[in-house]
Amino acid sequence: MATVRICVCGDEGTGKSSLITSLVRDVFITTKIQAVLPQITLPPTLGTPENVTTIIVDTSALPQERDNLRKELRKANVILLVYSDNYSYERVGLFWMPHFRSLGVNVPVVLCANKSDLQSNGHTSQVVADEMLPVMNEFKEIDSCIRTSAKEHHNINEVFFLCQKAVTHPIAPLYDSKEATLKPAAVAALQRIFYLCDRDRDGYLNDDELHRFQIKCFERPLAEDDLANVKRSIQRLAPESAGEHGIDEKGFILLNKIFAEKGRHETIWIILRKFHHTDSLSLKESFLRPKLDVPPFASAELSQIGYRFFVDLFLLHDKDNDGGLNDSELAALFAPTPGLPSSWIDSAFPSCTVRNEAGHITLQGWLAQWSMTTFEEPKTTLEYLAYLGFEPTDRGGTTVALQVTKPRKQRRRPGKVGRNVFLCYVLGASGSGKSSLLDALLNRPFSPLHHPTIKPRSAVNTIELQGGKQVYLILEELGELEPAILENQAKLDACDLLCYTYDSSDPDSFAHVAALRKKYTKLEDMPSVYAALKADEDKTMQRFEVQPDEYTVALNMPPPMHVSVTWSSITELFVHLADSAMYPAKALPKRDDEPSDKTNVYIAVGAGVTIVAAVAIMWKKNGGSFGMG
């Protein structure tokens, strides 16, 4: 918030104008001043909370000024309610606070007992106990209370500081004074912060982690005496929550509760804001969803920084060191988030990626899953990077964990696609073996049971190409959404490759492939690979006007690869798919009028010209002879 607007109100004669004048002139004015002062604007100064500009508006309680009073109350960020004697005090609860409620004014109120130099009803503690606490308990809108004296210049700066702080560091979202507890949203935010600061995830903030926390939030180290005092404060209320091992989550929450009860809620807000929480205790929208532009035909991938973060996160939570994240380890990992991303739930995570024999996601599967998520929903990855504690840098916040690939050129142009994650739609008749192909990508054992795919299903894994380069291949079975997806140009543009499958032992299987290509003419311009699955069974002639090999030859394309998910050589198909996605021009049907790729011819001609030129130069140097003299 850049500006705090303070509305000073109260009964006539309580010293409202004198308070404002004493603040501005830093001295009590003995001469009579005007009844209502003009609006005053104070620029940010050293020590001002959040360096805000402050606007102070004086008001009158006279009946003829009621309309203006209502207008100013509704414009205010905070109300300074001033009283000075027993009669004026009684009006606080009988008139002023009910009046604010009747107007629907929902801003914090600072209660000020002015003219303390004239009051003879005891010390400040007695006034607070007898007058202020009862009305504060009745009206939760009252943020804080203070005694002042304009004449003695007592607590003048302090009362306006409280007004500023009531706006910049409000207590209402943090603490329930009636129940004497931190509010649930505040507790949840502090639990997230504890989790992120517990770098070794042992359930305690040790001394080193507390020092890191102190420097991050307050930009200065924590003295040994201060650390000891913090632990003693916690131990008095919860002995088991602080000790040599550090402070546990309960102790951390308790410490912040102590801050709230002592009126140090600005300390809590400093902590919350350092960890990107807003006044409503949610995470900042700009932190959760930073701007990331992915041009048409480009894609988003994890950068090396992003992969390193997710590797470290996996290793940190694999507490039993078995190479997989079990249910409890996953639950602990996602504790500071809203839970698994909705797209993961839709894809039946973790069945869509690589798991170990116990069914727990492996590091390979974990990285593959985030690679697929980043490819399909980069905003989801950015959001979870924020939840999971990725430390943004000055270079671009959480977006440095991602990189945007170069836009893909026209598919028919020869060359390599500059990306490392590829999406392949697997098409074919029901029962052709599509689901088994996805299982094989995930190294799952073959199951002879056939379960028709209704919802779209994905599988992702790493593929090692010739030369050792590794890429991520996403196979997607479209289910009942196949017609809608194949008619959607945007969905086809997002796809790198089509894999047409048919059951080589079923005579009616290939006809479905041909029918798809005839029905959806846009598929003509898609890189494609043909796969004859179930090659371990007896091959049969297809009931179609031409056989699959003849069909692909007519398209000037390689014949179908004959493979079986029960063979170890199935990996050759996955390598071929990834390679075809990386070089799409090689996997497109060749048109008769399409110019051939003459790159190799140009290279050969260029080399020949170079050789001829070299020969001519040597001939000239040797006097037109290649002899020895």
XYZ file of C-alpha atoms in Angstrom:
629
model
C 0.000 0.000 0.000
C 1.487 3.371 -1.034
C -0.775 5.642 1.039
C -2.356 5.459 4.495
C -5.380 7.714 5.005
C -6.135 8.457 8.668
C -9.524 9.880 9.672
C -9.275 11.587 13.077
C -12.684 11.697 14.763
C -14.293 11.991 18.194
C -16.437 14.366 20.224
C -15.840 18.093 20.194
C -13.190 19.304 22.617
C -11.233 16.060 22.864
C -8.112 17.633 21.333
C -8.167 16.125 17.830
C -6.780 19.225 16.126
C -4.169 19.705 18.865
C -2.874 16.159 18.298
C -2.425 16.835 14.588
C -0.800 20.237 15.156
C 1.588 18.833 17.744
C 2.637 16.132 15.254
C 3.245 18.582 12.412
C 4.916 21.373 14.393
C 6.536 19.141 17.007
C 5.354 21.500 19.750
C 2.105 22.238 21.571
C 0.341 25.362 20.293
C -0.991 27.408 23.236
C -2.982 29.823 21.097
C -6.414 28.875 19.843
C -6.356 26.922 16.579
C -9.117 26.498 14.030
C -11.838 23.967 14.820
C -11.104 21.663 11.864
C -7.669 21.567 10.241
C -7.231 21.161 6.495
C -6.050 17.816 5.146
C -2.353 17.161 5.769
C -0.074 14.933 3.689
C 3.116 13.555 5.226
C 5.720 12.097 2.845
C 7.495 8.835 3.681
C 10.176 9.280 6.309
C 12.719 7.023 7.951
C 10.931 4.653 10.291
C 7.569 4.965 8.581
C 6.078 1.459 8.196
C 6.599 0.264 4.611
C 7.661 3.862 3.690
C 4.085 4.927 3.034
C 2.726 8.396 2.383
C 0.315 9.420 5.160
C -2.790 11.576 4.738
C -4.355 12.918 7.968
C -7.934 14.181 7.805
C -9.405 16.154 10.727
C -13.200 15.995 11.231
C -15.941 17.627 13.274
C -18.645 15.884 15.287
C -21.109 18.785 14.920
C -24.500 17.772 13.483
C -24.110 20.057 10.454
C -20.851 18.258 9.564
C -22.252 14.713 9.703
C -22.373 14.237 5.924
C -18.715 15.176 5.553
C -17.822 12.916 8.493
C -19.551 9.953 6.857
C -17.761 10.629 3.573
C -14.348 10.758 5.252
C -14.995 7.643 7.313
C -15.784 5.680 4.171
C -12.572 6.923 2.464
C -10.326 6.142 5.432
C -7.856 3.257 5.758
C -7.783 3.646 9.537
C -9.752 5.648 12.131
C -8.127 7.476 15.045
C -10.919 7.722 17.629
C -10.066 10.312 20.289
C -11.685 10.809 23.731
C -10.539 12.830 26.745
C -12.817 12.377 29.754
C -15.366 10.023 31.288
C -18.272 11.423 29.290
C -16.358 11.211 26.030
C -15.182 7.693 26.937
C -18.728 6.466 27.446
C -19.579 7.766 23.968
C -16.942 5.450 22.433
C -19.025 2.346 23.082
C -22.473 3.948 23.071
C -22.198 6.046 19.920
C -18.979 6.002 17.933
C -18.287 2.304 17.472
C -21.951 1.460 16.699
C -21.952 4.422 14.286
C -18.976 3.019 12.377
C -20.742 -0.322 12.094
C -23.994 1.252 10.900
C -22.066 2.950 8.077
C -20.475 -0.342 7.066
C -17.008 1.043 7.771
C -14.684 -1.958 8.010
C -11.250 -0.513 8.821
C -9.082 -0.757 11.937
C -9.659 1.715 14.769
C -6.960 3.099 17.055
C -8.415 4.227 20.386
C -6.710 7.302 21.855
C -7.201 8.642 25.422
C -5.984 12.219 24.958
C -5.263 14.949 27.524
C -3.665 12.450 29.874
C -2.063 15.426 31.632
C -5.509 16.473 32.883
C -6.843 13.046 33.828
C -6.673 12.047 37.479
C -7.995 8.513 37.188
C -4.727 6.637 37.686
C -1.760 5.335 35.703
C -1.873 4.198 32.102
C -2.136 0.521 33.056
C -5.225 1.300 35.149
C -6.814 3.344 32.357
C -6.152 0.552 29.883
C -7.634 -2.045 32.230
C -10.661 -0.013 33.340
C -11.577 1.843 30.168
C -9.894 0.491 27.069
C -9.817 -3.282 27.386
C -13.567 -3.653 27.996
C -14.445 -1.699 24.865
C -11.715 -3.466 22.859
C -13.164 -6.819 23.882
C -16.603 -5.698 22.728
C -15.485 -4.156 19.430
C -12.913 -6.237 17.589
C -12.397 -3.444 15.063
C -10.229 -1.659 17.649
C -6.673 -2.526 16.687
C -4.787 -0.884 19.545
C -5.073 1.763 22.278
C -2.782 4.489 23.629
C -2.762 7.455 26.058
C -1.509 10.780 24.730
C -1.045 14.412 25.718
C -0.692 17.096 23.094
C 0.316 19.614 25.768
C 3.182 17.468 27.095
C 3.933 16.094 23.616
C 3.480 12.578 25.018
C 3.038 9.691 22.563
C 2.192 12.051 19.679
C 4.425 10.370 17.111
C 3.515 6.992 18.576
C -0.242 7.357 18.127
C 0.101 8.145 14.409
C 2.660 5.351 14.044
C 0.045 2.978 15.473
C -2.412 4.228 12.860
C 0.082 3.604 10.074
C 0.936 0.189 11.447
C -2.745 -0.760 11.782
C -2.929 -0.502 7.991
C 0.509 -1.712 6.912
C 0.721 -4.459 9.572
C -2.877 -5.256 10.516
C -3.465 -7.519 13.507
C -6.967 -8.609 12.435
C -5.869 -11.208 9.821
C -3.358 -12.685 12.267
C -4.825 -12.886 15.742
C -8.170 -13.619 17.337
C -8.062 -11.660 20.596
C -11.313 -13.197 21.833
C -9.930 -16.732 21.509
C -6.340 -15.616 22.220
C -5.058 -17.634 19.259
C -3.513 -17.055 15.871
C -6.077 -17.376 13.102
C -6.045 -20.529 10.919
C -4.861 -18.712 7.789
C -1.951 -17.203 9.714
C -1.043 -20.591 11.170
C -1.112 -22.168 7.685
C 1.160 -19.438 6.290
C 3.610 -19.821 9.188
C 3.589 -23.605 8.771
C 4.622 -23.126 5.137
C 7.438 -20.801 6.199
C 8.630 -23.269 8.851
C 8.665 -26.046 6.242
C 10.716 -23.966 3.794
C 13.210 -22.885 6.475
C 13.631 -26.446 7.745
C 16.166 -27.114 5.034
C 17.066 -30.620 6.178
C 13.394 -31.527 6.755
C 14.070 -32.989 10.185
C 11.152 -31.197 11.851
C 13.310 -28.627 13.672
C 14.848 -25.254 12.903
C 18.396 -25.758 14.122
C 20.680 -22.851 15.018
C 22.064 -22.565 11.484
C 18.563 -22.575 9.963
C 17.415 -19.961 12.499
C 20.368 -17.725 11.577
C 19.500 -18.079 7.870
C 15.874 -17.247 8.684
C 16.925 -14.164 10.690
C 19.141 -12.804 7.910
C 16.507 -13.440 5.212
C 13.737 -11.689 7.162
C 15.593 -8.972 9.095
C 18.880 -8.652 7.204
C 21.031 -8.954 10.303
C 22.447 -11.927 12.199
C 20.867 -13.304 15.341
C 23.033 -12.723 18.441
C 23.657 -15.742 20.669
C 21.877 -14.034 23.570
C 18.875 -13.334 21.367
C 18.742 -16.964 20.238
C 18.894 -18.164 23.833
C 16.132 -15.727 24.824
C 13.925 -16.937 21.991
C 14.302 -20.542 23.101
C 13.652 -19.631 26.754
C 10.456 -17.764 25.783
C 9.187 -20.875 24.017
C 10.300 -23.261 26.759
C 8.303 -21.392 29.394
C 5.099 -22.358 27.564
C 6.165 -25.522 25.690
C 9.353 -27.035 27.157
C 9.523 -29.797 24.547
C 9.386 -27.376 21.578
C 12.807 -25.740 21.973
C 16.224 -27.040 22.907
C 19.658 -27.938 21.599
C 18.144 -29.587 18.525
C 16.331 -26.360 17.655
C 12.712 -25.197 17.526
C 9.907 -27.402 16.248
C 6.854 -26.242 14.304
C 4.753 -25.879 17.456
C 7.431 -23.675 19.008
C 7.712 -21.554 15.862
C 3.949 -20.943 15.820
C 4.014 -20.211 19.567
C 6.798 -17.659 19.117
C 4.709 -15.749 16.583
C 1.696 -15.919 18.905
C 3.848 -14.255 21.567
C 4.729 -11.523 19.063
C 1.035 -10.920 18.387
C 0.122 -10.779 22.081
C 2.884 -8.263 22.770
C 1.738 -5.978 19.965
C 4.682 -6.897 17.748
C 2.555 -7.975 14.843
C 4.769 -5.971 12.479
C 7.420 -8.639 13.168
C 5.029 -11.325 11.928
C 4.225 -9.279 8.842
C 7.910 -8.805 8.020
C 8.291 -12.597 8.104
C 5.163 -13.214 6.027
C 6.072 -10.657 3.372
C 9.627 -11.929 3.025
C 8.029 -15.220 2.040
C 5.707 -13.501 -0.491
C 2.434 -13.508 1.492
C -0.136 -10.758 0.920
C -2.321 -8.931 3.456
C -4.933 -11.659 2.939
C -2.197 -14.241 3.741
C -2.356 -15.800 0.290
C 0.778 -15.863 -1.834
C 1.313 -12.901 -4.148
C -0.228 -13.406 -7.558
C 2.934 -12.102 -9.246
C 4.980 -14.683 -7.316
C 2.640 -17.603 -8.011
C 1.991 -16.703 -11.636
C 4.811 -14.613 -13.085
C 4.617 -13.594 -16.697
C 6.001 -16.181 -19.090
C 5.529 -15.781 -22.829
C 5.606 -18.963 -24.888
C 5.372 -17.976 -28.585
C 3.333 -20.062 -31.042
C 5.079 -23.307 -32.026
C 7.521 -22.945 -29.113
C 7.408 -24.820 -25.815
C 8.533 -24.472 -22.205
C 11.006 -26.821 -20.563
C 12.811 -26.991 -17.250
C 16.191 -25.295 -17.282
C 19.218 -26.839 -15.606
C 18.396 -24.751 -12.526
C 14.858 -26.144 -12.541
C 16.006 -29.746 -12.888
C 18.526 -29.234 -10.076
C 15.779 -27.913 -7.785
C 13.520 -30.917 -8.390
C 16.418 -33.362 -8.009
C 17.336 -31.829 -4.638
C 13.688 -31.847 -3.569
C 13.384 -35.561 -4.384
C 16.580 -36.530 -2.578
C 15.624 -34.456 0.466
C 12.290 -36.254 0.860
C 13.437 -39.796 0.066
C 13.974 -40.383 3.781
C 14.398 -44.161 3.518
C 16.839 -43.848 0.596
C 15.033 -46.529 -1.403
C 15.085 -44.514 -4.624
C 11.332 -43.845 -4.576
C 8.865 -41.486 -2.914
C 6.205 -43.393 -0.988
C 2.833 -41.927 -0.033
C 4.011 -40.392 3.249
C 7.125 -38.893 1.625
C 5.008 -37.409 -1.169
C 2.563 -36.006 1.398
C 5.438 -34.351 3.269
C 6.858 -32.936 0.043
C 3.547 -31.389 -1.035
C 2.699 -30.144 2.494
C 3.192 -26.421 1.664
C 1.066 -26.656 -1.497
C -2.681 -27.040 -2.154
C -1.943 -30.698 -2.916
C -1.125 -32.509 -6.138
C -1.708 -30.438 -9.303
C -5.157 -31.147 -10.720
C -3.613 -32.362 -13.998
C -1.672 -34.985 -12.039
C -4.862 -36.211 -10.435
C -6.580 -36.354 -13.845
C -3.714 -38.434 -15.243
C -3.874 -40.851 -12.283
C -0.411 -39.933 -10.989
C 1.903 -41.722 -10.427
C 0.710 -44.372 -12.915
C 1.636 -42.042 -15.784
C 5.346 -42.073 -15.033
C 8.167 -44.374 -13.928
C 7.789 -46.248 -10.626
C 9.795 -48.875 -8.812
C 8.573 -52.378 -7.964
C 6.838 -51.052 -4.844
C 4.841 -48.614 -6.991
C 6.708 -45.536 -5.734
C 7.787 -42.816 -8.142
C 11.509 -42.904 -8.938
C 13.790 -39.923 -9.528
C 13.613 -40.669 -13.268
C 9.818 -40.684 -13.067
C 9.762 -37.546 -10.897
C 11.787 -35.532 -13.403
C 9.787 -36.974 -16.309
C 6.532 -35.958 -14.607
C 7.694 -32.355 -14.129
C 9.024 -32.287 -17.695
C 5.579 -33.281 -18.978
C 3.845 -30.761 -16.688
C 6.150 -27.964 -17.822
C 5.586 -28.864 -21.478
C 1.800 -28.978 -21.149
C 1.161 -26.465 -18.332
C 4.189 -24.240 -17.656
C 2.090 -22.010 -15.383
C 1.401 -24.992 -13.111
C 5.126 -25.641 -12.766
C 5.772 -21.982 -11.927
C 3.001 -22.028 -9.335
C 4.400 -25.121 -7.615
C 7.948 -23.792 -7.727
C 6.620 -20.909 -5.626
C 4.763 -23.187 -3.208
C 7.722 -25.551 -2.831
C 10.225 -22.839 -1.946
C 12.228 -22.241 -5.116
C 14.341 -19.203 -4.308
C 13.779 -16.553 -6.990
C 16.737 -14.543 -8.213
C 17.127 -11.003 -9.425
C 17.286 -12.326 -12.983
C 13.628 -13.265 -13.170
C 12.079 -14.915 -10.141
C 10.846 -18.461 -10.567
C 10.922 -18.141 -14.370
C 14.687 -18.853 -14.341
C 13.745 -22.463 -13.567
C 12.177 -22.662 -17.043
C 13.414 -22.036 -20.547
C 11.428 -21.349 -23.700
C 12.475 -23.241 -26.821
C 12.866 -21.650 -30.198
C 9.628 -21.685 -32.223
C 9.403 -24.774 -34.378
C 9.950 -24.091 -38.077
C 7.647 -25.410 -40.759
C 7.528 -29.154 -40.308
C 8.583 -29.857 -43.891
C 11.759 -27.810 -43.602
C 14.723 -30.110 -43.013
C 16.509 -29.723 -39.729
C 16.428 -30.402 -36.032
C 13.764 -29.141 -33.634
C 15.305 -27.230 -30.722
C 13.496 -28.891 -27.847
C 14.015 -31.839 -25.521
C 10.423 -32.787 -24.661
C 8.172 -34.259 -27.355
C 4.476 -35.108 -27.441
C 3.255 -38.027 -29.535
C -0.420 -38.949 -30.020
C -0.902 -42.725 -30.265
C -3.736 -43.532 -32.678
C -5.274 -46.809 -33.726
C -8.253 -49.129 -33.482
C -9.528 -50.361 -30.147
C -7.493 -53.383 -29.088
C -4.533 -52.538 -31.306
C -2.217 -52.357 -28.274
C -2.017 -48.607 -27.583
C -2.334 -48.937 -23.804
C 0.260 -51.703 -23.727
C 2.587 -49.437 -25.696
C 2.250 -46.739 -23.018
C 2.908 -49.338 -20.331
C 6.016 -50.490 -22.182
C 7.339 -46.909 -22.230
C 7.060 -47.000 -18.426
C 8.793 -50.411 -18.219
C 5.601 -52.044 -16.955
C 5.062 -55.778 -17.408
C 2.696 -56.788 -20.197
C -0.879 -57.549 -19.186
C -3.072 -59.546 -21.630
C -6.283 -58.050 -20.198
C -7.876 -55.426 -22.414
C -9.370 -52.338 -20.774
C -10.795 -49.821 -23.262
C -9.402 -46.320 -22.748
C -12.174 -43.819 -22.019
C -10.344 -40.751 -20.716
C -7.136 -39.540 -22.368
C -4.111 -41.223 -20.851
C -0.473 -40.135 -20.860
C 2.877 -41.769 -20.181
C 6.258 -40.045 -20.040
C 9.815 -41.317 -19.808
C 13.333 -40.477 -20.898
C 14.669 -41.814 -24.192
C 18.359 -42.042 -24.988
C 19.119 -41.292 -28.623
C 22.161 -42.327 -30.601
C 25.127 -40.375 -29.328
C 23.845 -40.393 -25.746
C 21.497 -37.411 -25.903
C 18.478 -37.846 -23.631
C 15.027 -36.457 -24.342
C 11.591 -36.874 -22.787
C 8.880 -38.621 -24.796
C 5.214 -38.168 -23.894
C 2.853 -40.740 -25.380
C -0.818 -39.803 -25.188
C -3.767 -42.059 -25.884
C -6.802 -39.904 -26.695
C -9.682 -42.144 -25.667
C -13.180 -40.870 -26.376
C -11.827 -37.340 -26.934
C -10.007 -38.465 -30.071
C -12.432 -36.817 -32.568
C -12.415 -33.485 -30.714
C -8.620 -33.445 -30.452
C -7.979 -34.404 -34.078
C -10.318 -31.639 -35.257
C -8.592 -29.049 -33.060
C -5.759 -27.317 -34.915
C -4.249 -25.974 -31.688
C -4.030 -29.502 -30.290
C -2.356 -30.712 -33.466
C 0.079 -27.803 -33.390
C 1.058 -28.744 -29.820
C 1.725 -32.320 -30.918
C 5.120 -33.226 -32.403
C 4.316 -36.618 -33.880
C 1.582 -39.168 -34.576
C 2.112 -42.869 -34.012
C -0.359 -44.906 -36.071
C -0.712 -48.367 -34.550
C -2.490 -51.494 -35.725
C -2.684 -55.092 -34.548
C -0.751 -57.112 -37.133
C -2.659 -60.258 -36.060
C -6.094 -58.661 -36.544
C -7.131 -58.427 -40.237
C -9.467 -55.477 -39.612
C -7.096 -53.318 -37.566
C -5.253 -51.327 -40.237
C -8.451 -50.151 -41.934
C -9.071 -47.912 -38.903
C -5.767 -46.096 -39.497
C -6.598 -45.430 -43.142
C -10.091 -44.274 -42.195
C -8.668 -41.797 -39.653
C -6.338 -40.255 -42.213
C -9.160 -39.974 -44.724
C -11.586 -38.422 -42.232
C -9.191 -35.909 -40.688
C -7.346 -34.380 -43.626
C -5.195 -32.175 -41.358
C -3.290 -35.299 -40.363
C -1.688 -35.271 -43.814
C 0.644 -32.512 -42.585
C 1.644 -34.256 -39.372
C 4.931 -36.144 -38.901
C 3.995 -39.790 -38.500
C 5.353 -43.204 -37.672
C 3.524 -46.478 -38.424
C 3.813 -49.361 -35.970
C 2.573 -52.928 -36.462
C 2.044 -54.092 -32.877
C 1.680 -57.650 -31.511
C 4.379 -58.890 -33.880
C 4.916 -61.824 -31.519
C 1.585 -63.240 -32.705
C 0.814 -64.710 -36.149
C 0.789 -62.043 -38.815
C -2.325 -61.861 -40.989
C -3.299 -60.141 -44.214
C -5.205 -56.921 -43.649
C -8.713 -56.613 -45.076
C -7.979 -53.371 -46.868
C -7.519 -52.378 -50.488
C -3.723 -52.329 -50.007
C -1.451 -53.833 -47.399
C 0.237 -51.519 -44.830
C 3.644 -51.697 -46.520
C 2.128 -50.708 -49.879
C 0.109 -47.955 -48.158
C 3.222 -46.331 -46.668
C 5.237 -46.760 -49.877
C 2.512 -44.806 -51.697
C 3.129 -42.013 -49.178
C 6.891 -42.191 -49.805
C 7.321 -43.195 -46.159
C 9.133 -46.051 -44.403
C 7.086 -49.232 -43.880
C 5.538 -49.949 -40.458
C 7.904 -51.126 -37.732
C 6.900 -54.630 -36.608
C 7.274 -54.713 -32.826
C 5.885 -56.348 -29.724
C 5.716 -54.890 -26.226
C 6.904 -58.303 -24.999
C 10.206 -57.881 -26.857
C 13.118 -55.922 -25.401
C 13.569 -54.375 -28.851
C 10.433 -52.274 -28.238
C 12.851 -49.545 -27.112
C 13.879 -49.193 -30.762
C 10.384 -47.946 -31.544
C 10.591 -45.329 -28.773
C 13.979 -44.165 -30.046
C 12.550 -43.964 -33.563
C 9.574 -41.933 -32.298
C 11.791 -39.466 -30.444
C 14.160 -39.156 -33.405
C 11.244 -38.580 -35.796
C 9.867 -35.864 -33.509
C 13.278 -34.202 -33.408
C 13.588 -34.306 -37.223
C 9.949 -33.940 -38.350
C 10.677 -33.491 -42.062
C 11.901 -37.115 -42.224
C 8.561 -38.371 -40.876
C 6.214 -36.513 -43.204
C 4.470 -38.043 -46.218
C 6.381 -36.962 -49.325
C 4.431 -35.111 -51.964
C 5.145 -35.634 -55.643
C 5.626 -31.908 -56.217
C 7.750 -31.483 -53.059
C 11.351 -30.470 -53.757
C 13.778 -33.040 -52.434
C 16.274 -32.203 -49.729
C 19.441 -31.384 -51.689
C 21.547 -30.445 -48.687
C 23.941 -33.370 -49.182
C 24.225 -32.581 -52.889
C 25.127 -28.954 -52.100
C 27.704 -30.122 -49.569
C 29.247 -32.511 -52.103
C 29.318 -29.862 -54.839
C 30.837 -27.363 -52.426
C 33.518 -29.833 -51.424
C 34.269 -30.544 -55.100
C 34.659 -26.862 -55.886
C 37.040 -26.481 -52.934
C 39.174 -29.405 -54.135
C 39.345 -28.025 -57.688
C 40.416 -24.629 -56.365
C 43.110 -26.223 -54.193
C 44.431 -28.233 -57.128
C 44.618 -25.089 -59.300
C 46.631 -23.234 -56.655
C 49.079 -26.100 -56.223
C 49.488 -26.349 -59.999
C 50.321 -22.664 -60.202
C 52.861 -22.828 -57.350
C 54.633 -25.735 -58.968
C 55.057 -23.937 -62.247
C 52.296 -25.820 -63.942
C 53.762 -29.210 -63.037
C 53.280 -31.774 -60.271
C 56.730 -33.179 -60.886
C 59.673 -33.046 -58.429
C 61.721 -30.500 -60.366
